[in-house]
Coordinates of C-alpha atoms and ligand atoms in Angstrom, one line a residue:
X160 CA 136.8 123.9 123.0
X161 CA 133.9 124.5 121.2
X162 CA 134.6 121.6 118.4
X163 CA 134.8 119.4 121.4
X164 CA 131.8 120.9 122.9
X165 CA 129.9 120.3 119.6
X166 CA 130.8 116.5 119.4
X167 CA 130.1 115.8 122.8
X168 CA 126.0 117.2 122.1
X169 CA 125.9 115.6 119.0
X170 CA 127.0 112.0 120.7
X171 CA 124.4 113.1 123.3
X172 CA 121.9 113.4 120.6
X173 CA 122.5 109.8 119.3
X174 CA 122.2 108.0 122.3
X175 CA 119.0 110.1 122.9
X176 CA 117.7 109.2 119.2
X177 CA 118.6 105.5 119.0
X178 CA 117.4 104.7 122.2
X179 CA 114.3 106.2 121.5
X180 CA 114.0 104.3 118.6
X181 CA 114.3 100.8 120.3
X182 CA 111.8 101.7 122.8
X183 CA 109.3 102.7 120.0
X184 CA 109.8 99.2 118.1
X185 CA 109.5 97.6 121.3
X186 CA 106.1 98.7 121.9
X187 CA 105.5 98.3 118.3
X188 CA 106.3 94.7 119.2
X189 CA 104.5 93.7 121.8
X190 CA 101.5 95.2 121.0
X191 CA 100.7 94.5 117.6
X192 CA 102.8 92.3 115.8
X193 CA 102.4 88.2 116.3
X194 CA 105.9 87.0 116.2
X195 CA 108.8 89.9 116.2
X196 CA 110.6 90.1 113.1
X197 CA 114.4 89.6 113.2
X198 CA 116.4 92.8 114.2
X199 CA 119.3 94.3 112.7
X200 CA 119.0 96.8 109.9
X201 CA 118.9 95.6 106.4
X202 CA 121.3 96.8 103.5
X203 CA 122.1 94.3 102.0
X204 CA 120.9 90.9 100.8
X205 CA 120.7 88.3 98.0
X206 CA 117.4 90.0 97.0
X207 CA 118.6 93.6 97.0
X208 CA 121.9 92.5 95.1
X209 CA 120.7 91.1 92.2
X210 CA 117.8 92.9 91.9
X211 CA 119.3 95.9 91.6
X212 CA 121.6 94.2 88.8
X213 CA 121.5 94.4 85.0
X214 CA 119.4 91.1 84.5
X215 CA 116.2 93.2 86.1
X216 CA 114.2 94.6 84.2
X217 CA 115.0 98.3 84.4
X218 CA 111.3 99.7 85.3
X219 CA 111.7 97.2 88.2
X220 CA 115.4 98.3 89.0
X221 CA 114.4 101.3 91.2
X222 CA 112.4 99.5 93.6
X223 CA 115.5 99.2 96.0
X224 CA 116.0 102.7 95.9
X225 CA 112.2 103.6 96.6
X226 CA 112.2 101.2 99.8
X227 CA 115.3 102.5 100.9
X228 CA 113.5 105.8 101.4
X229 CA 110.4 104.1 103.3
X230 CA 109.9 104.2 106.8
X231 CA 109.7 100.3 106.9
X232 CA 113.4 100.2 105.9
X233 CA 114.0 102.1 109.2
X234 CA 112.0 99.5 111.0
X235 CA 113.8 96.8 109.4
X236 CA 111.0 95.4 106.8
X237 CA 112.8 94.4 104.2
X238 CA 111.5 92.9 100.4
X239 CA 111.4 88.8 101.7
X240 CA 109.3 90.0 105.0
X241 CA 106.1 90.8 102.6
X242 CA 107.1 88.8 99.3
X243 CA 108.8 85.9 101.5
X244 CA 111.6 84.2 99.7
X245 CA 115.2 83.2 100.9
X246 CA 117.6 86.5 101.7
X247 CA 120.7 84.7 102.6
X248 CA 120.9 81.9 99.8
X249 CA 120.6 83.3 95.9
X250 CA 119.8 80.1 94.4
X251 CA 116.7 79.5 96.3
X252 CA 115.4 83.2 97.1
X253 CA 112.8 83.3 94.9
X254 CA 111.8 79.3 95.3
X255 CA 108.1 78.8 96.3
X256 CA 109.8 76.3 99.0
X257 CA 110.9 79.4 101.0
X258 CA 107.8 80.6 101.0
X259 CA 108.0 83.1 97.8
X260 CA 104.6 84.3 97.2
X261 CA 105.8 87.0 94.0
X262 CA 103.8 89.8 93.7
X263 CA 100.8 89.7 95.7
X264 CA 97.7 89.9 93.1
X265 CA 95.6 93.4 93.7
X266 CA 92.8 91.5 96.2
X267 CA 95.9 89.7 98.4
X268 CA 97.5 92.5 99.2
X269 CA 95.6 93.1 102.9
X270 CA 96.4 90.0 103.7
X271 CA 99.9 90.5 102.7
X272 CA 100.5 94.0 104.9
X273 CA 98.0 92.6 107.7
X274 CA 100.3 89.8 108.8
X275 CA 101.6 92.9 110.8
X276 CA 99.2 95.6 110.5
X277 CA 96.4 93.0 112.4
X278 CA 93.7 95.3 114.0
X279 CA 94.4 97.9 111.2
X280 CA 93.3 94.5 108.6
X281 CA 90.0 93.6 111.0
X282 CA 89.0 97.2 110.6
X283 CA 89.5 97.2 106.7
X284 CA 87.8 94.2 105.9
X285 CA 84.5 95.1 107.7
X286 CA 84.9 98.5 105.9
X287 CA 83.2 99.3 102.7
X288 CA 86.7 99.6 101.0
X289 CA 86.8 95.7 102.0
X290 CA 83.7 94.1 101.3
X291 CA 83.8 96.1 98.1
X292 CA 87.3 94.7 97.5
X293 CA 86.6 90.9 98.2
X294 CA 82.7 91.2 96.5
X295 CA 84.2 93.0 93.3
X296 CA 87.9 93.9 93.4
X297 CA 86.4 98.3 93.1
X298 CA 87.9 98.8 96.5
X299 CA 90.8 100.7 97.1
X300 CA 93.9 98.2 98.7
X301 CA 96.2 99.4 101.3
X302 CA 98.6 99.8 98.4
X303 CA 96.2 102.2 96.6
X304 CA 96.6 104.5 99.6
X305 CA 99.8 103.8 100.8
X306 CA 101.9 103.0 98.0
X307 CA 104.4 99.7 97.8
X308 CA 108.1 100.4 98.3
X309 CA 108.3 104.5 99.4
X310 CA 105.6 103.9 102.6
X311 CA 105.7 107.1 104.7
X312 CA 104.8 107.7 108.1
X313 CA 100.5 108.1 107.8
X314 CA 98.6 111.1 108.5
X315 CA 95.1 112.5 106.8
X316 CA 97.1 114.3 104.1
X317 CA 97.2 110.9 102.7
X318 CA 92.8 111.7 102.0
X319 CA 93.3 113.7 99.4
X320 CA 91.0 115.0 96.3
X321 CA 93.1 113.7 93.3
X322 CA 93.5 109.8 95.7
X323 CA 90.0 110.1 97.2
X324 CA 88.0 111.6 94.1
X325 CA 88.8 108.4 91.9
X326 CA 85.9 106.1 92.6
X327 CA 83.5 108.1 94.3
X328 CA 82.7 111.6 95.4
X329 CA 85.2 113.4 97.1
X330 CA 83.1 115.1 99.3
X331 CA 82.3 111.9 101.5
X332 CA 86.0 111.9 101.8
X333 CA 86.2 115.3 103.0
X334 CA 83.6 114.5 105.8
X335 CA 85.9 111.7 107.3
X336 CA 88.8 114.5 107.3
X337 CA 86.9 116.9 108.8
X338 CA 86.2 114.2 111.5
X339 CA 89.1 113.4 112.1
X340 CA 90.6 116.8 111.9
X341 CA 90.6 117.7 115.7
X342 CA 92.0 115.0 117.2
X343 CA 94.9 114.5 114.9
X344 CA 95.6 118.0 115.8
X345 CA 94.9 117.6 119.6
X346 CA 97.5 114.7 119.3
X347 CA 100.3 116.9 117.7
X348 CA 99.8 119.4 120.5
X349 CA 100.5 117.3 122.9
X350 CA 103.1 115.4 121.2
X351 CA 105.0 118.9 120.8
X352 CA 104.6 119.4 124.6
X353 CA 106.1 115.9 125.1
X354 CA 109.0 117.3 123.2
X355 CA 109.1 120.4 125.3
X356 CA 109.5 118.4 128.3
X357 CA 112.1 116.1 127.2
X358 CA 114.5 119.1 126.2
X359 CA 114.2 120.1 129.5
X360 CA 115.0 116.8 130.9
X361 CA 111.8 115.8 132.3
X362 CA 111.7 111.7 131.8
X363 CA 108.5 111.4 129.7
X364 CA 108.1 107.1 129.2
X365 CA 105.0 106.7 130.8
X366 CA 103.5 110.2 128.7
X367 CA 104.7 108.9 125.7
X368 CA 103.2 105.3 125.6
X369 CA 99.9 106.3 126.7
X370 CA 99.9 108.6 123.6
X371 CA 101.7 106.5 121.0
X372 CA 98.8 103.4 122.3
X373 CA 95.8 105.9 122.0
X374 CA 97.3 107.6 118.3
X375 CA 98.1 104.2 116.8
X376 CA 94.5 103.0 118.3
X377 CA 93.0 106.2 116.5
X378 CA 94.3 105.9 113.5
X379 CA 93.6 102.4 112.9
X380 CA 89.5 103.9 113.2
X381 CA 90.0 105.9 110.0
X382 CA 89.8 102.1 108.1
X383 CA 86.6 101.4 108.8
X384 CA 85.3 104.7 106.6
X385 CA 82.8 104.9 108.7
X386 CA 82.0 108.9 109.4
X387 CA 79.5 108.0 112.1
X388 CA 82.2 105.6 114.2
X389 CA 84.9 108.2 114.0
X390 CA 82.1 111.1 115.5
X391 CA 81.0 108.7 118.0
X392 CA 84.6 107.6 119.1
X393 CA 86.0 111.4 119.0
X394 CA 84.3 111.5 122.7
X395 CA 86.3 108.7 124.2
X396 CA 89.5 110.0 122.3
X397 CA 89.2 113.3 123.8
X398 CA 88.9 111.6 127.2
X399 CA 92.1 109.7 126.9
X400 CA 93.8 112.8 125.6
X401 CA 92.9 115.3 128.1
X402 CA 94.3 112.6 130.9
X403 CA 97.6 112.6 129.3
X404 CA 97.2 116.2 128.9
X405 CA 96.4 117.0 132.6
X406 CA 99.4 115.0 134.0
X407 CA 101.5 117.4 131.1
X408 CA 100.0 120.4 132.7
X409 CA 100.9 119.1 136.3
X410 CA 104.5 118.4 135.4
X411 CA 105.0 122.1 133.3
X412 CA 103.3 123.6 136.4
X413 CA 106.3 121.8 138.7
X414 CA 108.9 122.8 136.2
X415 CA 107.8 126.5 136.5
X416 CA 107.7 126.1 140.3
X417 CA 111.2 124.5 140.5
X418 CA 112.6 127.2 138.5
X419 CA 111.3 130.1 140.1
X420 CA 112.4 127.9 143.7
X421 CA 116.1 128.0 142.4
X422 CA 115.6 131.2 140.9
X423 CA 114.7 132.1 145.0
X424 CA 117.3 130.4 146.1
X425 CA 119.8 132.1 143.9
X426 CA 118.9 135.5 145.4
X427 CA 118.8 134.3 149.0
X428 CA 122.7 133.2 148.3
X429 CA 123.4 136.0 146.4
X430 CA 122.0 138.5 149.4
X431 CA 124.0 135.8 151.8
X432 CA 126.9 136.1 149.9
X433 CA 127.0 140.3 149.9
X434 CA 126.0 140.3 153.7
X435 CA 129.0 138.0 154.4
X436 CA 131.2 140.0 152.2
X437 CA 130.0 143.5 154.1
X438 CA 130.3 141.9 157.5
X439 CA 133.8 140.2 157.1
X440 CA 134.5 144.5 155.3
X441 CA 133.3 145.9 158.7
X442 CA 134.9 143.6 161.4
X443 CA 138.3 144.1 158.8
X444 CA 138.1 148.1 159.9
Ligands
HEC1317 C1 119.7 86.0 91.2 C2 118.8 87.1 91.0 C3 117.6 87.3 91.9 C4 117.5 87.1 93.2 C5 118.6 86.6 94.2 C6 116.2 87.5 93.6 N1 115.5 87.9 92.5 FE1 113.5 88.5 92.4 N2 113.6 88.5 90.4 C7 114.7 88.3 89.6 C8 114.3 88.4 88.2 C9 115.2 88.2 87.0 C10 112.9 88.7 88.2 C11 112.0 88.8 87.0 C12 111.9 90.3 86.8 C13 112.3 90.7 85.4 O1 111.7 90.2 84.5 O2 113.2 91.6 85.3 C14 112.5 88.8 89.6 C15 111.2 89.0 90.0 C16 110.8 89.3 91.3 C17 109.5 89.7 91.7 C18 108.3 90.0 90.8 C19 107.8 88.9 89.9 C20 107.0 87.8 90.6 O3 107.4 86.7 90.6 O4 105.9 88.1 91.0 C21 109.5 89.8 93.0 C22 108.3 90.2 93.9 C23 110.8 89.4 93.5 N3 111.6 89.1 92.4 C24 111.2 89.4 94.8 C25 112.4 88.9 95.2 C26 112.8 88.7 96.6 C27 111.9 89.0 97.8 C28 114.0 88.2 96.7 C29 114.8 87.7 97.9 C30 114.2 86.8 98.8 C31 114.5 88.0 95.3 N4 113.5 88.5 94.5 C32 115.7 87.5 94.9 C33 115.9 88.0 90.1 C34 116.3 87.7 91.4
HEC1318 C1 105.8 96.5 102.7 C2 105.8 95.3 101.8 C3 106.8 95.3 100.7 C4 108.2 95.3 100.8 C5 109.0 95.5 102.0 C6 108.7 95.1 99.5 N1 107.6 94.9 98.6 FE1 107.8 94.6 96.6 N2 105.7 94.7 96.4 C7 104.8 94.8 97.4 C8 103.5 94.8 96.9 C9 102.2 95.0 97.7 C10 103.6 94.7 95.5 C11 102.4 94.7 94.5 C12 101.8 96.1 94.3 C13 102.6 97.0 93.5 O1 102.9 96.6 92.4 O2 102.9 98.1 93.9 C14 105.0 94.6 95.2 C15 105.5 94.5 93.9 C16 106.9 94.2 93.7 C17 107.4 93.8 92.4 C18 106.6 93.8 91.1 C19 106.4 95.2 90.6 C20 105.4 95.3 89.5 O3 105.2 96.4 89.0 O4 104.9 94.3 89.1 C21 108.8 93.6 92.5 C22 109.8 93.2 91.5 C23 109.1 93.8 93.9 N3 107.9 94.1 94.6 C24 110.3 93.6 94.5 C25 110.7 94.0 95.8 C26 112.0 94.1 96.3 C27 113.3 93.7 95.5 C28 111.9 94.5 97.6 C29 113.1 94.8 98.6 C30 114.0 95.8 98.2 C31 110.5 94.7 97.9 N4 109.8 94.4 96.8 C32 110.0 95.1 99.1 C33 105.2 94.9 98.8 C34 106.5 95.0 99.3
HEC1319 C1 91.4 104.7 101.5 C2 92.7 104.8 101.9 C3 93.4 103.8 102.8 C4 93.4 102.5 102.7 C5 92.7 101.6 101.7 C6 94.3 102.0 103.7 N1 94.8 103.0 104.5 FE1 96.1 102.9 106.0 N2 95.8 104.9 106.4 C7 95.1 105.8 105.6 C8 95.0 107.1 106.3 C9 94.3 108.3 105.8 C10 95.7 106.9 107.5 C11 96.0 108.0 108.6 C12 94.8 108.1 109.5 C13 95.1 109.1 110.6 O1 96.1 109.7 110.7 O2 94.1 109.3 111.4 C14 96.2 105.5 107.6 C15 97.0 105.0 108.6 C16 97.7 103.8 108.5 C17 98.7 103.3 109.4 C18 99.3 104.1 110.5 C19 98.3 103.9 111.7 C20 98.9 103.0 112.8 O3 98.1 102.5 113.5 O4 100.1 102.9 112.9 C21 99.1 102.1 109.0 C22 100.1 101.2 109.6 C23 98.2 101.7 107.8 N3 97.4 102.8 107.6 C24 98.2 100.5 107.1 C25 97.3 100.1 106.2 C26 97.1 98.8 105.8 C27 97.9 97.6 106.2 C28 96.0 98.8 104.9 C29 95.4 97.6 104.2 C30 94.8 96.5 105.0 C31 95.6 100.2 104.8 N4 96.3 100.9 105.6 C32 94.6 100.6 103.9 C33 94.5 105.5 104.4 C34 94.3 104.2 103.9
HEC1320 C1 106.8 92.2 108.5 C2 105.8 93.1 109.1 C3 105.2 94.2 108.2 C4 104.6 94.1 107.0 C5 104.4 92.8 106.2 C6 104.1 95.4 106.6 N1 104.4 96.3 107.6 FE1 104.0 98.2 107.6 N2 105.1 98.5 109.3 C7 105.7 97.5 110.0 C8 106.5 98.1 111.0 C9 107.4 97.3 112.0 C10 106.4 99.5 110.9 C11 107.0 100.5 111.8 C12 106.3 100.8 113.1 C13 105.2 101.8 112.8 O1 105.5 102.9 112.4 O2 104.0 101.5 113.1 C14 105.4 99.7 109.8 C15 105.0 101.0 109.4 C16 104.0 101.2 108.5 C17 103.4 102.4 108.2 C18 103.7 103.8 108.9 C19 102.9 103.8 110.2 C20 103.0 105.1 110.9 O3 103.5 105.1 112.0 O4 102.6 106.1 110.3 C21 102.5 102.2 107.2 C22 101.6 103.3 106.5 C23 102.6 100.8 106.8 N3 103.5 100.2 107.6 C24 101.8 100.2 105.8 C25 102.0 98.9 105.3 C26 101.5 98.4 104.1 C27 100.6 99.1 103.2 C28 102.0 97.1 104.0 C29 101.7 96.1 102.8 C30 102.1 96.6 101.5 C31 102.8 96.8 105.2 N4 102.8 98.0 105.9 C32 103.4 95.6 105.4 C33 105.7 96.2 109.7 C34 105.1 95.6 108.6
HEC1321 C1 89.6 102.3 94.2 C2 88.4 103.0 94.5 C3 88.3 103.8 95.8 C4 89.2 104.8 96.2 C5 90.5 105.2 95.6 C6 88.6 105.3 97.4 N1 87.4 104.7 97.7 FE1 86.2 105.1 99.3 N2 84.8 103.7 98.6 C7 85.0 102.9 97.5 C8 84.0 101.9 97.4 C9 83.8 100.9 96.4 C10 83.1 102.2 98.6 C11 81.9 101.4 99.0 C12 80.7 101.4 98.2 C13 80.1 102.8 98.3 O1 79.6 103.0 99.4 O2 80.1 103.5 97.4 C14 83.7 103.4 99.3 C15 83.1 104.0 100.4 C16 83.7 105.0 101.1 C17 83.1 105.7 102.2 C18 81.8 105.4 102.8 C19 81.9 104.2 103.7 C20 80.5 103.8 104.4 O3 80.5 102.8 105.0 O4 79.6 104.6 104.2 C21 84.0 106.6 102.6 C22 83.8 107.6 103.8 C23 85.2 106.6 101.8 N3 84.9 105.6 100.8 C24 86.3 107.3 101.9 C25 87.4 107.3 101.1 C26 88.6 108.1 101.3 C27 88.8 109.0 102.5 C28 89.4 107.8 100.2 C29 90.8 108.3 100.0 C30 91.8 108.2 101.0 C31 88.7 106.8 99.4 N4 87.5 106.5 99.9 C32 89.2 106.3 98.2 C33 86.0 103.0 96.6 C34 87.2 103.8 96.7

């Protein structure tokens, strides 16, 4: 019984993970990418094959294994979506024909990641990491901060001494961290309420949007680098947050409210219950 009970949660569990995952690409989707990129989860391919083979060079043979770990290989970004190239036909994969642009050169690679990543792009070349890339090539590129292949989910660990310390001081660094500091912890908090919530069964779309728009709107601010945009916009962050946290608040207080109702109604049925029994005991003698 309890094997069968222990399958049945687990296939509950899937259904609850996968379908959050479509929704999340979905509004990925629509909201920032310009055409969708074919579905379908990629393990294989003409690409992957043979590079992965002997006739690689072998400090280029682990980049499979490094994208395989990355959170774009969960969202289906394989090596032809930023190198372009032919997946399904090995003759012609790496022809310029298919649109095989080879490794990106150190000032392309913005371009390359903001064929997706748009407002995150606008942001960076208006930054001084930009301008100071396209004027003189001494600005970092999203690769500098992000890596190539292994791409994790982004958070402010990424600003870190030994990354941020390499070109200039890393005490202007440290100010953008501290900046952003409270709202990334504002937006955990209520992320972790969300959670709460949806163990209990509370249906949490509408929550969950609103947040996922305002963090991915957030953290697209940390590109520009600019300390006195992030201060300014922490205000109209807070405001958004506090919206989605009052509506949270609401539905925990209803949650208490239903419990301690059934809770109630328990007892009335339970008191019911021994009345009844005591009655049908007396009208017996
Ligand atoms: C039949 C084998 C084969 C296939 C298929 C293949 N590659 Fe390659 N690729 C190579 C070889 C060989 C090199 C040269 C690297 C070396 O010297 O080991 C290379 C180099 C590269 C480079 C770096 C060099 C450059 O031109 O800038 C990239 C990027 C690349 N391949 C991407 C791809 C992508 C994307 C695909 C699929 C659309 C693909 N490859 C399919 C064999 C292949
Ligand atoms: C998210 C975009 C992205 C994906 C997906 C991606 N690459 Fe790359 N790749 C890059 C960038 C940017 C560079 C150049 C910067 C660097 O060397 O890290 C690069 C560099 C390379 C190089 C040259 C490495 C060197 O040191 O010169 C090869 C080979 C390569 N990629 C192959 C692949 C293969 C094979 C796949 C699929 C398994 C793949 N890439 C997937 C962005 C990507
Ligand atoms: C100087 C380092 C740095 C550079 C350069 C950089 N990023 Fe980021 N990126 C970060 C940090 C730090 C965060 C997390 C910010 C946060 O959590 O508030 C982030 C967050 C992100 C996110 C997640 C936010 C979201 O809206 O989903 C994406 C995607 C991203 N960066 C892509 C890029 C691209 C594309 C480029 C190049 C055009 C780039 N980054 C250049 C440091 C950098
Ligand atoms: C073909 C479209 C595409 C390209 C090109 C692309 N990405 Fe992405 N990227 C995505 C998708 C889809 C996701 C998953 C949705 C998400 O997490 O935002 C993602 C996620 C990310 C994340 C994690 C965001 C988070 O939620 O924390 C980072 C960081 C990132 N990409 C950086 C890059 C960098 C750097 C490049 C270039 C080397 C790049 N991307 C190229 C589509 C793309
Ligand atoms: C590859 C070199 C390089 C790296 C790595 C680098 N920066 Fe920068 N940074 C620059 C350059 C160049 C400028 C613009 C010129 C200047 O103001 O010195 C700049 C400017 C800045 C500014 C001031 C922007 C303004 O408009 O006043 C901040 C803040 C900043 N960087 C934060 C960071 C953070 C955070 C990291 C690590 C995640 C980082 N940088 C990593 C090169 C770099």
């Amino acid at each position: 019984m309890r094997y069968i009970l222990s399958i049945l949660l687990l296939l509950t569990l899937l259904t609850v993970t996968t379908t959050a995952d479509a929704g999340y690409r979905d509004i990925f989707g629509k909201e920032f990418l310009t055409k969708p990129w074919a579905g379908g989860l990629v393990e294989e391919s003409v690409c992957i094959e043979c590079h992965t083979s002997d006739i690689i060079k072998p400090e280029f043979r682990d980049i499979p294994q490094e994208w395989k770990k990355s959170w774009h290989y969960h969202n289906d970004v394989s090596c032809e979506n930023c190198h372009g190239g032919d997946p399904e036909d090995a003759e012609m994969a790496m022809s310029p024909e298919r649109g095989f642009i080879g490794t990106p050169k150190y000032s392309e690679v913005p371009e390359v990641c903001g064929k997706c990543h748009i407002g995150i792009l606008k942001n960076y070349l208006e930054s001084g990491h930009g301008k100071a890339l396209k004027a003189s090539k001494t600005g970092p590129n999203c690769v500098t901060c992000h890596g190539s292949h292994n791409i994790q989910k982004a958070s402010i660990k990424i600003i870190n001494e030994s990354r941020c310390s390499k070109c200039h001081s890393y005490e202007r660094a440290k100010i953008m961290k501290q900046a952003l500091f409270l709202t990334e912890k504002k937006i955990r908090e209520i992320d972790n309420d969300l959670k709460k919530l949806r163990s209990e069964g509370v249906f949490t779309d509408e929550e969950d949007r609103s947040l996922f728009r305002t963090h991915v709107e957030y953290r697209t601010l940390f590109h520009t680098v600019n300390v006195g945009l992030v201060k300014k916009s922490t205000d109209k962050f807070a405001k958004k947050l506090g919206l989605i946290e009052e509506k949270i608040d609401k539905t925990f207080k209803e949650l208490e409210f239903r419990k301690n109702f059934s809770a109630f109604l328990m007892m009335v049925f339970a008191g019911l219950g021994i009345v009844i029994f005591l009655l049908a005991r007396t009208y017996k003698d």
